[in-house]
Amino acid sequence: MIICKNVSKVYSNIKVIDSTSVTFSDVGFFLLSGESGSGKTTFLNVLSGMIPFDSGTIKIGDTEFKGRADASAYEDGYDYITQDTYFVDYLTVFENLSILSDDESRIDSALEEFGLLKIKDSMPVTLSGGERQRLALARSLLTKKKTLFLDEPTAS
């Protein structure tokens, strides 16, 4: 469970997150919505511990944080798909996923699930934005993490 109490984040005297309190249960799918620039990415960055927050507390499991969440508090870590996807560009799609798993059938299954099996021998730089986003999702499934932070994973 993740519990945020009165969490705030300020950039250059602008409150991007203003005393936000929310609880995320251990199971479920949660959607943050809002206008561009409303702080959704900042909130994910705060929850993941990538950036500090200015006030309030974040409790992950049994551990409470002030100032900055610590990724080690997540039971088995987490995976974070950012708006921009990154891959090892000199490796094929399959080789990129092979970094996470040596089980070819699992990799093929993940690629098939996202309609990418036909491009498994392609280089990431040749993929469209949508294909790169789906590849990032397939890669994320291979990590078997309990917590996934997805920042506009279907934008492309």
PDB file of C-alpha atoms in Angstrom:
ATOM      1  CA  MET A   1       0.000   0.000   0.000  1.00  0.00           C
ATOM      2  CA  ILE A   2       1.161   3.536  -0.746  1.00  0.00           C
ATOM      3  CA  ILE A   3      -0.241   6.336   1.402  1.00  0.00           C
ATOM      4  CA  CYS A   4       0.461   9.971   0.572  1.00  0.00           C
ATOM      5  CA  LYS A   5      -0.460  12.582   3.170  1.00  0.00           C
ATOM      6  CA  ASN A   6      -0.349  16.281   2.296  1.00  0.00           C
ATOM      7  CA  VAL A   7       2.455  15.808  -0.236  1.00  0.00           C
ATOM      8  CA  SER A   8       3.650  18.991  -1.921  1.00  0.00           C
ATOM      9  CA  LYS A   9       6.302  19.728  -4.531  1.00  0.00           C
ATOM     10  CA  VAL A  10       7.400  23.215  -5.524  1.00  0.00           C
ATOM     11  CA  TYR A  11       9.424  24.293  -8.555  1.00  0.00           C
ATOM     12  CA  SER A  12      10.568  27.927  -8.636  1.00  0.00           C
ATOM     13  CA  ASN A  13       7.830  29.075  -6.237  1.00  0.00           C
ATOM     14  CA  ILE A  14       5.135  27.228  -8.230  1.00  0.00           C
ATOM     15  CA  LYS A  15       3.304  24.461  -6.352  1.00  0.00           C
ATOM     16  CA  VAL A  16       3.140  21.604  -8.819  1.00  0.00           C
ATOM     17  CA  ILE A  17       1.738  19.222  -6.190  1.00  0.00           C
ATOM     18  CA  ASP A  18      -0.291  20.975  -3.505  1.00  0.00           C
ATOM     19  CA  SER A  19      -1.016  19.064  -0.269  1.00  0.00           C
ATOM     20  CA  THR A  20      -2.118  15.917  -2.074  1.00  0.00           C
ATOM     21  CA  SER A  21      -3.403  13.009  -0.005  1.00  0.00           C
ATOM     22  CA  VAL A  22      -4.209   9.700  -1.658  1.00  0.00           C
ATOM     23  CA  THR A  23      -4.043   5.995  -0.834  1.00  0.00           C
ATOM     24  CA  PHE A  24      -3.170   3.311  -3.386  1.00  0.00           C
ATOM     25  CA  SER A  25      -4.076  -0.227  -2.334  1.00  0.00           C
ATOM     26  CA  ASP A  26      -1.726  -3.127  -3.007  1.00  0.00           C
ATOM     27  CA  VAL A  27      -3.873  -4.414  -5.849  1.00  0.00           C
ATOM     28  CA  GLY A  28      -5.381  -2.456  -8.680  1.00  0.00           C
ATOM     29  CA  PHE A  29      -4.891  -0.142 -11.584  1.00  0.00           C
ATOM     30  CA  PHE A  30      -4.858   3.574 -10.813  1.00  0.00           C
ATOM     31  CA  LEU A  31      -5.166   6.370 -13.350  1.00  0.00           C
ATOM     32  CA  LEU A  32      -3.946   9.909 -12.853  1.00  0.00           C
ATOM     33  CA  SER A  33      -5.587  12.346 -15.212  1.00  0.00           C
ATOM     34  CA  GLY A  34      -5.233  16.049 -15.752  1.00  0.00           C
ATOM     35  CA  GLU A  35      -4.204  18.703 -18.203  1.00  0.00           C
ATOM     36  CA  SER A  36      -0.719  18.843 -19.638  1.00  0.00           C
ATOM     37  CA  GLY A  37       1.574  20.435 -17.069  1.00  0.00           C
ATOM     38  CA  SER A  38      -0.707  19.630 -14.120  1.00  0.00           C
ATOM     39  CA  GLY A  39       1.953  17.594 -12.250  1.00  0.00           C
ATOM     40  CA  LYS A  40       1.175  13.978 -13.180  1.00  0.00           C
ATOM     41  CA  THR A  41       4.768  13.140 -14.154  1.00  0.00           C
ATOM     42  CA  THR A  42       6.113  15.012 -11.136  1.00  0.00           C
ATOM     43  CA  PHE A  43       3.804  12.990  -8.889  1.00  0.00           C
ATOM     44  CA  LEU A  44       5.054   9.699 -10.387  1.00  0.00           C
ATOM     45  CA  ASN A  45       8.646  10.896  -9.959  1.00  0.00           C
ATOM     46  CA  VAL A  46       7.949  11.679  -6.295  1.00  0.00           C
ATOM     47  CA  LEU A  47       6.229   8.324  -5.679  1.00  0.00           C
ATOM     48  CA  SER A  48       9.100   6.430  -7.275  1.00  0.00           C
ATOM     49  CA  GLY A  49      11.711   8.339  -5.276  1.00  0.00           C
ATOM     50  CA  MET A  50      13.318   9.819  -8.369  1.00  0.00           C
ATOM     51  CA  ILE A  51      12.902  13.344  -7.000  1.00  0.00           C
ATOM     52  CA  PRO A  52      12.378  14.733  -3.491  1.00  0.00           C
ATOM     53  CA  PHE A  53       9.158  16.339  -2.277  1.00  0.00           C
ATOM     54  CA  ASP A  54       8.902  19.449  -0.123  1.00  0.00           C
ATOM     55  CA  SER A  55       6.326  18.555   2.527  1.00  0.00           C
ATOM     56  CA  GLY A  56       4.038  15.797   3.697  1.00  0.00           C
ATOM     57  CA  THR A  57       4.754  12.078   3.999  1.00  0.00           C
ATOM     58  CA  ILE A  58       4.722   9.026   1.780  1.00  0.00           C
ATOM     59  CA  LYS A  59       4.278   5.642   3.380  1.00  0.00           C
ATOM     60  CA  ILE A  60       5.245   2.593   1.333  1.00  0.00           C
ATOM     61  CA  GLY A  61       4.323  -0.613   3.114  1.00  0.00           C
ATOM     62  CA  ASP A  62       5.420  -0.089   6.706  1.00  0.00           C
ATOM     63  CA  THR A  63       8.005   2.608   5.994  1.00  0.00           C
ATOM     64  CA  GLU A  64       7.186   6.318   6.098  1.00  0.00           C
ATOM     65  CA  PHE A  65       9.258   8.911   4.259  1.00  0.00           C
ATOM     66  CA  LYS A  66       9.653  12.661   4.584  1.00  0.00           C
ATOM     67  CA  GLY A  67      11.455  14.544   1.860  1.00  0.00           C
ATOM     68  CA  ARG A  68      12.077  11.620  -0.474  1.00  0.00           C
ATOM     69  CA  ALA A  69      10.678   8.139  -0.971  1.00  0.00           C
ATOM     70  CA  ASP A  70      13.187   5.308  -1.134  1.00  0.00           C
ATOM     71  CA  ALA A  71      12.737   2.798  -3.948  1.00  0.00           C
ATOM     72  CA  SER A  72      14.027   0.013  -1.701  1.00  0.00           C
ATOM     73  CA  ALA A  73      10.754   0.221   0.250  1.00  0.00           C
ATOM     74  CA  TYR A  74       8.889  -1.323  -2.680  1.00  0.00           C
ATOM     75  CA  GLU A  75       8.623  -5.036  -1.955  1.00  0.00           C
ATOM     76  CA  ASP A  76      10.364  -6.220  -5.126  1.00  0.00           C
ATOM     77  CA  GLY A  77      11.363  -2.880  -6.568  1.00  0.00           C
ATOM     78  CA  TYR A  78       9.365  -1.263  -9.328  1.00  0.00           C
ATOM     79  CA  ASP A  79       9.502  -0.571 -13.028  1.00  0.00           C
ATOM     80  CA  TYR A  80       8.918   2.875 -14.484  1.00  0.00           C
ATOM     81  CA  ILE A  81       8.039   3.489 -18.107  1.00  0.00           C
ATOM     82  CA  THR A  82       8.661   7.138 -18.876  1.00  0.00           C
ATOM     83  CA  GLN A  83       7.123   9.161 -21.695  1.00  0.00           C
ATOM     84  CA  ASP A  84      10.295   8.671 -23.719  1.00  0.00           C
ATOM     85  CA  THR A  85      11.390   5.082 -24.185  1.00  0.00           C
ATOM     86  CA  TYR A  86      15.035   4.034 -24.186  1.00  0.00           C
ATOM     87  CA  PHE A  87      16.649   0.900 -25.541  1.00  0.00           C
ATOM     88  CA  VAL A  88      20.136  -0.300 -26.375  1.00  0.00           C
ATOM     89  CA  ASP A  89      20.065   0.838 -29.994  1.00  0.00           C
ATOM     90  CA  TYR A  90      22.789  -1.522 -31.257  1.00  0.00           C
ATOM     91  CA  LEU A  91      20.808  -4.560 -30.037  1.00  0.00           C
ATOM     92  CA  THR A  92      17.727  -5.995 -31.752  1.00  0.00           C
ATOM     93  CA  VAL A  93      14.307  -5.915 -30.106  1.00  0.00           C
ATOM     94  CA  PHE A  94      14.794  -9.537 -29.022  1.00  0.00           C
ATOM     95  CA  GLU A  95      18.306  -8.877 -27.696  1.00  0.00           C
ATOM     96  CA  ASN A  96      17.019  -5.905 -25.683  1.00  0.00           C
ATOM     97  CA  LEU A  97      14.466  -8.152 -23.991  1.00  0.00           C
ATOM     98  CA  SER A  98      17.061 -10.904 -23.543  1.00  0.00           C
ATOM     99  CA  ILE A  99      18.814  -8.612 -21.073  1.00  0.00           C
ATOM    100  CA  LEU A 100      15.888  -9.270 -18.703  1.00  0.00           C
ATOM    101  CA  SER A 101      15.112 -12.900 -19.488  1.00  0.00           C
ATOM    102  CA  ASP A 102      16.899 -15.833 -21.085  1.00  0.00           C
ATOM    103  CA  ASP A 103      13.580 -17.610 -21.662  1.00  0.00           C
ATOM    104  CA  GLU A 104      12.899 -17.196 -25.385  1.00  0.00           C
ATOM    105  CA  SER A 105       9.321 -18.441 -25.079  1.00  0.00           C
ATOM    106  CA  ARG A 106       8.553 -15.793 -22.397  1.00  0.00           C
ATOM    107  CA  ILE A 107      10.084 -13.106 -24.603  1.00  0.00           C
ATOM    108  CA  ASP A 108       8.139 -14.272 -27.649  1.00  0.00           C
ATOM    109  CA  SER A 109       4.958 -14.380 -25.562  1.00  0.00           C
ATOM    110  CA  ALA A 110       5.501 -10.800 -24.336  1.00  0.00           C
ATOM    111  CA  LEU A 111       6.178  -9.633 -27.900  1.00  0.00           C
ATOM    112  CA  GLU A 112       3.097 -11.478 -29.181  1.00  0.00           C
ATOM    113  CA  GLU A 113       0.921  -9.926 -26.474  1.00  0.00           C
ATOM    114  CA  PHE A 114       1.756  -6.467 -27.823  1.00  0.00           C
ATOM    115  CA  GLY A 115       1.697  -7.369 -31.521  1.00  0.00           C
ATOM    116  CA  LEU A 116       5.476  -7.092 -31.870  1.00  0.00           C
ATOM    117  CA  LEU A 117       6.590 -10.651 -32.613  1.00  0.00           C
ATOM    118  CA  LYS A 118       7.075  -9.887 -36.313  1.00  0.00           C
ATOM    119  CA  ILE A 119       9.667  -7.191 -35.503  1.00  0.00           C
ATOM    120  CA  LYS A 120      11.725  -9.118 -32.944  1.00  0.00           C
ATOM    121  CA  ASP A 121      14.827  -8.973 -35.182  1.00  0.00           C
ATOM    122  CA  SER A 122      14.457  -5.234 -35.884  1.00  0.00           C
ATOM    123  CA  MET A 123      16.613  -2.523 -34.387  1.00  0.00           C
ATOM    124  CA  PRO A 124      14.802  -0.211 -31.917  1.00  0.00           C
ATOM    125  CA  VAL A 125      15.720   2.917 -33.915  1.00  0.00           C
ATOM    126  CA  THR A 126      13.591   1.634 -36.822  1.00  0.00           C
ATOM    127  CA  LEU A 127      10.424   1.364 -34.719  1.00  0.00           C
ATOM    128  CA  SER A 128       7.579   3.854 -34.672  1.00  0.00           C
ATOM    129  CA  GLY A 129       6.761   5.721 -31.468  1.00  0.00           C
ATOM    130  CA  GLY A 130       3.825   3.406 -30.801  1.00  0.00           C
ATOM    131  CA  GLU A 131       5.932   0.298 -31.353  1.00  0.00           C
ATOM    132  CA  ARG A 132       8.579   1.648 -28.964  1.00  0.00           C
ATOM    133  CA  GLN A 133       5.899   2.284 -26.308  1.00  0.00           C
ATOM    134  CA  ARG A 134       4.506  -1.249 -26.721  1.00  0.00           C
ATOM    135  CA  LEU A 135       8.035  -2.655 -26.572  1.00  0.00           C
ATOM    136  CA  ALA A 136       8.581  -0.790 -23.305  1.00  0.00           C
ATOM    137  CA  LEU A 137       5.383  -2.370 -21.946  1.00  0.00           C
ATOM    138  CA  ALA A 138       6.521  -5.843 -23.063  1.00  0.00           C
ATOM    139  CA  ARG A 139       9.893  -5.224 -21.410  1.00  0.00           C
ATOM    140  CA  SER A 140       8.148  -4.126 -18.235  1.00  0.00           C
ATOM    141  CA  LEU A 141       6.105  -7.345 -18.091  1.00  0.00           C
ATOM    142  CA  LEU A 142       9.323  -9.356 -18.177  1.00  0.00           C
ATOM    143  CA  THR A 143      10.520  -7.675 -14.969  1.00  0.00           C
ATOM    144  CA  LYS A 144       7.654  -9.270 -12.993  1.00  0.00           C
ATOM    145  CA  LYS A 145       7.537  -6.247 -10.688  1.00  0.00           C
ATOM    146  CA  LYS A 146       4.544  -5.828  -8.422  1.00  0.00           C
ATOM    147  CA  THR A 147       4.556  -2.040  -8.864  1.00  0.00           C
ATOM    148  CA  LEU A 148       4.627  -0.344 -12.267  1.00  0.00           C
ATOM    149  CA  PHE A 149       4.691   3.394 -12.812  1.00  0.00           C
ATOM    150  CA  LEU A 150       3.530   4.181 -16.347  1.00  0.00           C
ATOM    151  CA  ASP A 151       3.839   7.763 -17.538  1.00  0.00           C
ATOM    152  CA  GLU A 152       1.629   8.091 -20.622  1.00  0.00           C
ATOM    153  CA  PRO A 153       2.407   4.540 -21.807  1.00  0.00           C
ATOM    154  CA  THR A 154      -0.070   4.739 -24.683  1.00  0.00           C
ATOM    155  CA  ALA A 155       0.665   8.295 -25.821  1.00  0.00           C
ATOM    156  CA  SER A 156       2.086   7.107 -29.137  1.00  0.00           C
TER     157      SER A 156
END
